[in-house]
Coordinates of C-alpha atoms in Angstrom, one line a residue:
M1 CA 0.0 0.0 0.0
G2 CA 1.1 3.5 -0.7
Q3 CA 2.0 6.1 1.9
S4 CA -1.1 7.8 3.2
G5 CA -1.2 11.6 3.7
R6 CA 1.3 14.2 2.5
S7 CA 5.0 13.7 2.4
R8 CA 7.4 15.8 4.4
H9 CA 8.4 17.8 1.3
Q10 CA 4.8 18.6 0.5
K11 CA 4.2 19.9 4.0
R12 CA 7.3 22.0 3.9
A13 CA 6.3 23.5 0.5
R14 CA 2.8 24.3 1.8
A15 CA 4.1 25.9 4.9
Q16 CA 6.5 28.1 2.9
A17 CA 3.7 29.1 0.6
Q18 CA 1.5 30.1 3.5
Q19 CA 4.3 32.1 4.9
R20 CA 4.8 33.9 1.6
N21 CA 1.1 34.6 1.4
L22 CA 1.1 36.1 5.0
E23 CA 4.0 38.3 4.2
A24 CA 2.4 39.5 1.0
Y25 CA -0.9 40.2 2.8
A26 CA 0.9 42.1 5.6
A27 CA 2.7 44.3 3.0
Q28 CA -0.6 45.5 1.5
P29 CA -2.3 48.6 2.9
H30 CA -5.0 48.1 5.5
S31 CA -7.6 50.6 6.7
F32 CA -10.0 51.5 9.5
V33 CA -13.3 53.1 8.4
F34 CA -15.5 54.5 11.2
A35 CA -17.6 57.5 12.2
R36 CA -16.8 59.7 15.2
G37 CA -19.0 62.0 17.4
R38 CA -22.7 62.4 17.0
A39 CA -22.8 61.6 13.3
G40 CA -26.4 60.5 12.9
R41 CA -27.9 57.5 11.2
G42 CA -27.2 58.6 7.6
V43 CA -23.5 59.3 8.2
R44 CA -23.1 56.0 10.1
Q45 CA -24.7 54.1 7.2
L46 CA -22.4 56.0 4.8
S47 CA -19.4 54.8 6.8
L48 CA -20.6 51.2 6.5
D49 CA -21.0 51.6 2.8
L50 CA -17.5 53.1 2.5
R51 CA -16.2 50.2 4.6
R52 CA -17.8 47.9 2.0
V53 CA -15.9 49.7 -0.8
M54 CA -12.6 49.1 1.0
E55 CA -13.1 45.4 1.5
P56 CA -11.4 43.0 2.0
L57 CA -8.4 45.0 3.3
T58 CA -10.4 46.7 6.1
A59 CA -11.8 45.8 9.4
T60 CA -15.4 44.7 8.5
R61 CA -16.7 44.4 12.0
L62 CA -14.8 47.3 13.6
Q63 CA -16.6 48.9 16.6
I64 CA -15.6 52.3 18.0
R65 CA -17.0 53.3 21.4
K66 CA -17.6 56.9 22.5
K67 CA -14.9 56.7 25.1
N68 CA -12.3 55.6 22.6
S69 CA -10.1 58.5 21.5
L70 CA -8.0 58.9 18.3
K71 CA -4.9 57.9 20.2
D72 CA -6.5 54.6 21.2
C73 CA -7.2 53.8 17.6
V74 CA -3.6 54.7 16.6
A75 CA -2.2 52.5 19.4
V76 CA -4.3 49.6 18.2
A77 CA -3.5 50.2 14.5
G78 CA 0.2 49.7 14.9
P79 CA 0.3 46.0 15.9
L80 CA -2.4 45.2 13.3
G81 CA -0.6 46.8 10.4
V82 CA -3.2 49.4 9.6
T83 CA -1.9 52.1 7.4
H84 CA -4.9 54.4 6.8
F85 CA -7.9 55.9 8.7
L86 CA -11.1 56.9 6.9
I87 CA -13.1 59.0 9.4
L88 CA -16.5 60.5 8.9
S89 CA -17.9 63.2 11.3
K90 CA -20.7 65.6 11.3
T91 CA -21.2 69.2 12.7
E92 CA -24.2 71.5 12.8
T93 CA -23.5 72.7 9.3
N94 CA -21.5 70.1 7.3
I95 CA -20.2 66.6 7.0
Y96 CA -16.5 66.0 6.9
F97 CA -14.4 63.1 5.6
K98 CA -10.8 62.7 6.9
L99 CA -8.1 60.6 5.2
M100 CA -5.1 59.9 7.5
R101 CA -1.9 58.1 6.7
L102 CA -0.3 56.3 9.7
P103 CA 1.8 56.6 11.6
G104 CA 3.2 60.0 10.7
G105 CA 0.6 61.6 8.5
P106 CA -0.4 63.6 6.5
T107 CA -4.1 64.2 7.1
L108 CA -6.5 65.3 4.3
T109 CA -9.8 66.9 5.4
F110 CA -12.6 66.9 2.9
R111 CA -16.1 68.4 3.1
V112 CA -18.9 66.1 1.9
N113 CA -21.1 68.3 -0.2
K114 CA -23.4 65.5 -1.4
Y115 CA -23.7 61.8 -0.8
T116 CA -26.0 58.9 -1.7
L117 CA -26.2 55.6 0.1
T118 CA -25.7 52.2 -1.6
R119 CA -29.4 51.3 -1.0
D120 CA -30.6 54.4 -2.8
V121 CA -28.3 53.8 -5.8
V122 CA -29.3 50.2 -6.1
S123 CA -33.0 50.9 -5.8
S124 CA -32.8 53.4 -8.7
L125 CA -31.3 50.8 -11.1
R126 CA -33.5 48.6 -13.3
R127 CA -31.0 45.7 -13.0
H128 CA -28.2 45.7 -10.6
R129 CA -25.2 43.3 -10.3
M130 CA -24.0 42.8 -6.7
H131 CA -22.8 39.6 -5.1
E132 CA -20.4 38.5 -2.4
Q133 CA -17.7 37.3 -4.8
Q134 CA -17.1 40.8 -6.0
F135 CA -15.8 41.8 -2.5
T136 CA -13.2 39.1 -2.2
H137 CA -10.6 41.3 -4.0
P138 CA -9.9 45.1 -3.7
P139 CA -11.3 47.4 -6.4
L140 CA -9.5 48.8 -9.3
L141 CA -8.7 52.5 -8.7
V142 CA -9.2 54.9 -11.6
L143 CA -8.1 58.5 -11.2
N144 CA -9.2 61.1 -13.7
S145 CA -8.1 64.7 -14.3
F146 CA -5.4 64.7 -11.6
G147 CA -3.0 66.7 -13.7
P148 CA -0.2 69.1 -12.8
L149 CA -2.5 71.5 -11.0
G150 CA -0.6 72.0 -7.8
M151 CA 1.2 70.1 -5.0
H152 CA -2.1 69.6 -3.1
V153 CA -3.6 67.8 -6.2
K154 CA -0.6 65.6 -6.5
L155 CA -0.7 64.8 -2.8
M156 CA -4.4 63.9 -3.1
A157 CA -3.6 61.5 -6.0
T158 CA -0.8 59.9 -4.0
M159 CA -3.0 59.4 -1.0
F160 CA -5.7 57.7 -3.0
Q161 CA -3.2 55.5 -4.8
N162 CA -1.7 54.3 -1.5
L163 CA -5.2 53.2 -0.2
F164 CA -5.1 50.1 -2.4
P165 CA -2.3 47.6 -3.4
S166 CA -0.3 48.3 -6.5
I167 CA -1.1 46.3 -9.7
N168 CA 1.5 44.8 -12.1
V169 CA -0.3 45.1 -15.5
H170 CA 1.9 42.3 -16.9
K171 CA 1.1 39.8 -14.2
V172 CA -2.4 40.8 -13.0
N173 CA -5.2 38.2 -13.2
L174 CA -8.2 39.8 -14.8
N175 CA -10.5 37.4 -12.9
T176 CA -9.6 39.2 -9.6
I177 CA -10.9 42.6 -10.9
K178 CA -14.6 42.7 -10.2
R179 CA -15.1 46.3 -9.1
C180 CA -13.9 49.7 -10.0
L181 CA -13.5 52.8 -7.9
L182 CA -13.5 56.1 -10.0
I183 CA -12.4 59.4 -8.5
N184 CA -12.7 62.3 -10.8
Y185 CA -11.3 65.8 -10.1
N186 CA -13.0 68.9 -11.5
P187 CA -10.4 71.7 -11.7
D188 CA -13.1 74.4 -12.1
S189 CA -15.2 73.6 -9.0
Q190 CA -12.3 71.8 -7.2
E191 CA -14.5 69.0 -6.3
L192 CA -14.0 65.2 -6.4
D193 CA -16.6 62.7 -7.6
F194 CA -16.5 59.4 -5.8
R195 CA -18.1 56.6 -7.7
H196 CA -18.2 52.8 -7.2
Y197 CA -18.9 50.4 -10.1
S198 CA -19.3 46.7 -10.7
I199 CA -17.4 45.3 -13.8
K200 CA -19.0 42.9 -16.2
V201 CA -17.3 41.5 -19.4
V202 CA -19.5 40.1 -22.2
P203 CA -18.5 39.0 -25.7
V204 CA -19.5 41.1 -28.7
G205 CA -20.2 40.2 -32.3
A206 CA -23.0 37.8 -31.5
S207 CA -26.8 38.3 -31.8
R208 CA -29.0 38.8 -28.8
G209 CA -30.2 35.3 -29.1
M210 CA -26.7 33.9 -29.1
K211 CA -25.8 36.0 -26.0
K212 CA -28.9 34.6 -24.3
L213 CA -27.8 31.0 -25.0
L214 CA -24.3 31.7 -23.7
Q215 CA -25.8 32.8 -20.3
E216 CA -26.3 30.4 -17.5
K217 CA -30.1 30.9 -17.5
F218 CA -31.5 29.3 -20.6
P219 CA -34.3 31.3 -22.5
N220 CA -37.9 30.1 -22.9
M221 CA -38.4 28.8 -26.4
S222 CA -41.9 27.2 -26.0
R223 CA -43.3 29.6 -28.6
L224 CA -40.6 29.0 -31.2
Q225 CA -40.8 26.5 -34.0
D226 CA -37.1 26.2 -34.5
I227 CA -33.9 27.4 -32.7
S228 CA -33.0 29.4 -35.8
E229 CA -35.8 31.9 -34.9
L230 CA -34.0 32.7 -31.7
L231 CA -30.6 33.0 -33.3
A232 CA -31.8 35.0 -36.3
T233 CA -34.4 37.4 -34.9
G234 CA -34.0 37.2 -31.2
A235 CA -37.6 36.5 -30.7
G236 CA -38.9 36.4 -27.1
L237 CA -36.2 38.8 -25.8
S238 CA -37.0 42.2 -24.3
E239 CA -35.4 45.4 -25.5
S240 CA -33.9 46.0 -22.1
E241 CA -31.7 43.0 -22.4
A242 CA -29.9 44.4 -25.4
E243 CA -27.4 47.0 -24.1
P244 CA -25.7 49.3 -26.6
D245 CA -22.0 48.7 -27.0
G246 CA -19.5 50.8 -28.9
E247 CA -15.9 51.6 -29.4
H248 CA -15.8 53.2 -25.9
N249 CA -16.1 49.9 -24.1
I250 CA -15.1 47.2 -26.6
T251 CA -11.5 45.8 -26.2
E252 CA -9.5 42.7 -27.0
L253 CA -8.9 40.5 -24.1
P254 CA -5.3 39.7 -23.3
Q255 CA -6.4 36.6 -21.3
A256 CA -9.4 34.5 -20.8
I257 CA -12.0 35.7 -18.3
A258 CA -14.5 33.7 -16.4
G259 CA -17.8 33.8 -18.3
R260 CA -19.2 32.1 -21.4
G261 CA -17.6 33.5 -24.6
N262 CA -14.8 35.6 -23.0
M263 CA -11.8 34.0 -24.7
R264 CA -8.3 35.3 -25.2
A265 CA -7.7 37.6 -28.2
Q266 CA -11.5 37.9 -28.7
Q267 CA -13.5 41.1 -28.8
S268 CA -15.5 41.7 -25.5
A269 CA -17.3 44.7 -24.1
V270 CA -16.6 46.0 -20.5
R271 CA -19.8 47.2 -18.8
L272 CA -20.0 49.1 -15.6
T273 CA -22.9 49.1 -13.2
E274 CA -22.9 51.5 -10.3
I275 CA -23.4 49.9 -7.0
G276 CA -22.8 52.9 -4.7
P277 CA -22.1 54.8 -2.6
R278 CA -21.7 58.3 -4.2
M279 CA -19.9 61.2 -2.7
T280 CA -19.0 64.7 -3.9
L281 CA -15.9 65.9 -1.9
Q282 CA -14.1 69.2 -1.6
L283 CA -10.6 69.5 -0.1
I284 CA -10.5 71.8 2.9
K285 CA -7.0 71.5 4.3
I286 CA -3.9 69.3 4.5
Q287 CA -2.1 68.8 7.9
E288 CA 1.3 67.5 8.5
G289 CA 0.6 65.0 11.3
V290 CA -2.2 62.6 12.3
G291 CA -5.1 64.9 13.1
E292 CA -2.7 67.7 14.2
G293 CA 0.4 69.5 13.1
N294 CA 1.3 72.3 10.7
V295 CA -1.3 73.2 8.0
L296 CA 0.4 72.6 4.7
F297 CA -2.6 73.8 2.6
H298 CA -5.9 75.5 3.2
S299 CA -8.6 76.2 0.7
F300 CA -10.0 79.3 2.4
V301 CA -7.3 80.7 4.7
H302 CA -4.2 82.1 3.0
K303 CA -1.3 83.5 5.2
T304 CA 1.7 85.6 4.3
E305 CA 5.3 84.6 4.7
E306 CA 5.7 86.7 7.9
E307 CA 2.7 85.0 9.5
L308 CA 4.0 81.6 8.6
Q309 CA 7.4 82.4 10.1
A310 CA 5.7 83.7 13.3
I311 CA 3.6 80.5 13.6
L312 CA 6.7 78.4 13.0
A313 CA 8.7 80.3 15.6
A314 CA 5.9 80.0 18.2
K315 CA 5.7 76.3 17.6
E316 CA 9.5 75.9 17.9
E317 CA 9.4 77.8 21.2
K318 CA 6.6 75.5 22.4
L319 CA 8.7 72.5 21.5
R320 CA 11.8 73.9 23.2
L321 CA 9.8 74.5 26.4
K322 CA 8.4 71.0 26.3
A323 CA 11.9 69.5 25.9
Q324 CA 13.1 71.7 28.8
R325 CA 10.4 70.4 31.0
Q326 CA 11.1 66.8 30.0
D327 CA 14.8 67.3 30.9
Q328 CA 13.9 68.8 34.2
Q329 CA 11.6 65.9 35.0
A330 CA 14.3 63.4 34.0
Q331 CA 16.8 65.2 36.4
N332 CA 14.2 65.1 39.2
V333 CA 13.6 61.4 38.7
Q334 CA 17.4 60.7 38.7
R335 CA 17.9 62.7 41.9
K336 CA 15.1 60.9 43.7
Q337 CA 16.5 57.6 42.6
E338 CA 19.9 58.5 44.0
Q339 CA 18.4 59.7 47.3
R340 CA 16.4 56.5 47.5
E341 CA 19.5 54.4 46.9
A342 CA 21.5 56.3 49.5
H343 CA 18.8 55.9 52.1
R344 CA 18.6 52.2 51.3
K345 CA 22.4 51.8 51.8
K346 CA 22.3 53.8 55.0
S347 CA 19.4 51.7 56.3
L348 CA 21.2 48.5 55.5
A349 CA 24.3 49.7 57.3
G350 CA 22.3 50.6 60.4
M351 CA 20.6 47.2 60.3
K352 CA 23.9 45.4 60.0
R353 CA 25.4 47.4 62.9
A354 CA 22.4 46.7 65.1
R355 CA 22.6 43.0 64.3
A356 CA 26.4 43.0 65.1
E357 CA 25.8 44.7 68.5
A358 CA 23.0 42.2 69.3
D359 CA 25.3 39.3 68.5
G360 CA 28.2 40.7 70.4
D361 CA 30.4 40.8 67.4
S362 CA 33.2 43.3 68.1
D363 CA 34.8 42.7 64.7
A364 CA 31.8 44.1 62.8
E365 CA 32.6 47.2 60.9
D366 CA 31.0 50.3 62.4
P367 CA 31.1 53.3 60.1
G368 CA 30.2 55.5 63.1
A369 CA 28.2 58.7 63.1
P370 CA 29.2 61.7 61.2
P371 CA 31.1 64.5 63.0
E372 CA 28.2 66.9 63.0
A373 CA 25.9 64.3 64.6
E374 CA 28.6 63.4 67.2
R375 CA 29.1 67.1 68.2
A376 CA 25.3 67.6 68.4
G377 CA 25.0 64.5 70.7
Q378 CA 27.9 65.7 72.9
Q379 CA 26.3 69.2 73.3
E380 CA 23.0 67.6 74.2
E381 CA 24.5 65.4 76.9
E382 CA 26.4 68.4 78.3
D383 CA 23.2 70.3 78.6
E384 CA 21.5 67.4 80.4
A385 CA 24.5 67.1 82.8
E386 CA 24.3 70.8 83.6
Y387 CA 20.6 70.4 84.3
F388 CA 21.4 67.5 86.7
R389 CA 23.9 69.6 88.6
Q390 CA 21.5 72.4 89.1
A391 CA 18.6 70.2 90.1
V392 CA 20.5 67.7 92.3
G393 CA 23.4 69.7 93.4
E394 CA 25.9 66.9 92.8
E395 CA 28.2 65.9 90.0
P396 CA 26.6 63.2 87.8
D397 CA 28.2 59.8 87.7
E398 CA 30.6 59.0 84.8
D399 CA 28.4 56.4 83.2
M400 CA 25.3 58.6 83.3
F401 CA 26.5 61.0 80.6
P402 CA 29.6 59.5 79.0
K403 CA 29.9 62.1 76.2
A404 CA 29.7 65.1 78.5
Q405 CA 32.9 66.7 79.6
R406 CA 33.4 66.2 83.4
R407 CA 34.2 69.4 85.1
R408 CA 35.4 70.2 88.6
S409 CA 32.8 71.9 90.7
T410 CA 33.7 75.4 92.0
R411 CA 30.8 75.6 94.3
P412 CA 31.3 75.2 98.1
P413 CA 30.2 71.8 99.5
S414 CA 26.7 71.4 100.7
K415 CA 25.6 70.7 104.3
K416 CA 25.1 67.0 103.5
Q417 CA 28.5 66.7 102.0
R418 CA 30.1 68.4 105.0
L419 CA 28.3 66.0 107.4
K420 CA 29.4 63.0 105.4
Q421 CA 33.0 64.2 105.5
R422 CA 32.9 64.7 109.3
R423 CA 31.2 61.4 110.1
P424 CA 33.9 59.1 111.9
D425 CA 34.4 55.5 111.1
R426 CA 32.9 53.1 113.6
G427 CA 35.0 50.0 112.9
S428 CA 33.1 46.8 113.4
D429 CA 30.0 48.6 114.5
H430 CA 29.5 50.0 111.1
R431 CA 26.0 49.5 109.8
P432 CA 25.6 47.1 106.9
P433 CA 24.5 48.4 103.6
K434 CA 20.9 49.3 103.0
A435 CA 18.8 46.3 102.1
K436 CA 16.7 46.6 99.0
G437 CA 13.0 46.8 99.8
R438 CA 13.4 47.1 103.6
P439 CA 13.9 50.0 106.0
W440 CA 17.5 50.9 106.7
G441 CA 18.9 49.3 109.9
T442 CA 16.7 46.2 110.1
Q443 CA 17.2 42.7 109.0
A444 CA 14.7 39.9 109.2
K445 CA 15.8 36.3 110.1
L446 CA 13.7 33.2 110.6
G447 CA 13.9 31.6 113.9
P448 CA 13.9 27.9 114.7
R449 CA 10.1 27.7 114.5
G450 CA 9.6 30.1 111.7
A451 CA 9.3 33.1 114.0
V452 CA 10.8 36.3 112.8
Q453 CA 13.7 37.7 114.7
N454 CA 14.7 41.3 114.2
Y455 CA 18.2 42.5 114.9
G456 CA 19.4 46.1 114.9
R457 CA 17.8 49.2 116.1
G458 CA 14.3 48.7 117.6
R459 CA 15.0 45.0 118.2
A460 CA 11.9 43.2 119.5
Q461 CA 12.0 41.0 122.7
P462 CA 11.6 37.3 122.3
P463 CA 8.3 36.0 123.6
K464 CA 8.2 34.6 127.1
R465 CA 7.7 31.0 127.7
V466 CA 4.5 30.2 129.7
A467 CA 4.6 27.3 132.1

């Protein structure tokens, strides 16, 4: 039996092909289409129709909440590989359409003078052609009348061209081109006409009956005596099924296209059916950044060279102050980190010294207190020693205030000191030291029967024995 499944080389080739497809898909431009603010039902539906035009290289189910700002959208767009934003907004007077290039701009702002939704365009047609297979590939972009009329016109053309992937006319597959996006510029009114069409290719040179036979739906020939009647006269066909073709839409096909009769090197007619939406746009301004920055072009506001220089100088000053504040903040952060590190080292040294003192380790390194703190502690102990001398009238002990300088008293001895000096020594009759917790001069001793016998001053007499 043969080996079941794919071989190792087939799996490797398929994995490499998938990797190449992913890289090619990531290199293509992607977009976000959404409405911001209180746009209204009509503008939101227009954003959905415009999202339909940009398929499949757009986020079809994108949802933007009210609390999401433009910075949030830019932050999300980076990891997803989004290159353009198409934003619709509405004010009290007009509807605006913004086209942004990520991540550094520019931003083109258009005013929507007129618009028509897809449902209105389709409902006005007698026969429309729209199906899901048309939206599996991006549309073919056609720019008209974008001549050398100024840098702003050239920039508009470049922005619209970068919305869709580039096409190699020598390698393109005509079966992938199902839609067409036409943008026409009117130099007189300075308006742009935005139109979206469906492309259909049909063979020419055949009668209406032959064209009907080539279609998937076979015609009704129950009233005909012979098939020649259908081919010769086109009986049973309505006049609306016969569309006029001429030199304006007839061409020779360089390759075969899906459909009956569309062979290579044969004459075929290219027919366009509008599927919407429609928009009439007028350029308002061009900004340098994403939603902000220097105004490179404005249709209604024209400034002199001096005004532009003043605006540029003010912006440079603003940027300089911002950089200065950032430097100051960085220095403050560095200083606080150094202080925190010094405090940590000092705390660790104190903890180590306290641990060494608790363990009795005399070999532990003691950095000691700084000279200023030592002098302050010595002065404080000297003040306390002086207060003790004034309150008690005696010189404090050496171990009570070790850092205080011991000085010789110049005051005359007190009466208690003089009596202590004059008291003679009594030899063996000298009183024992004062017992802790008992009056001086008394000692308690247990007798043979547990009776207490007192010795010393005020000694009690033993009890008399009764016969």
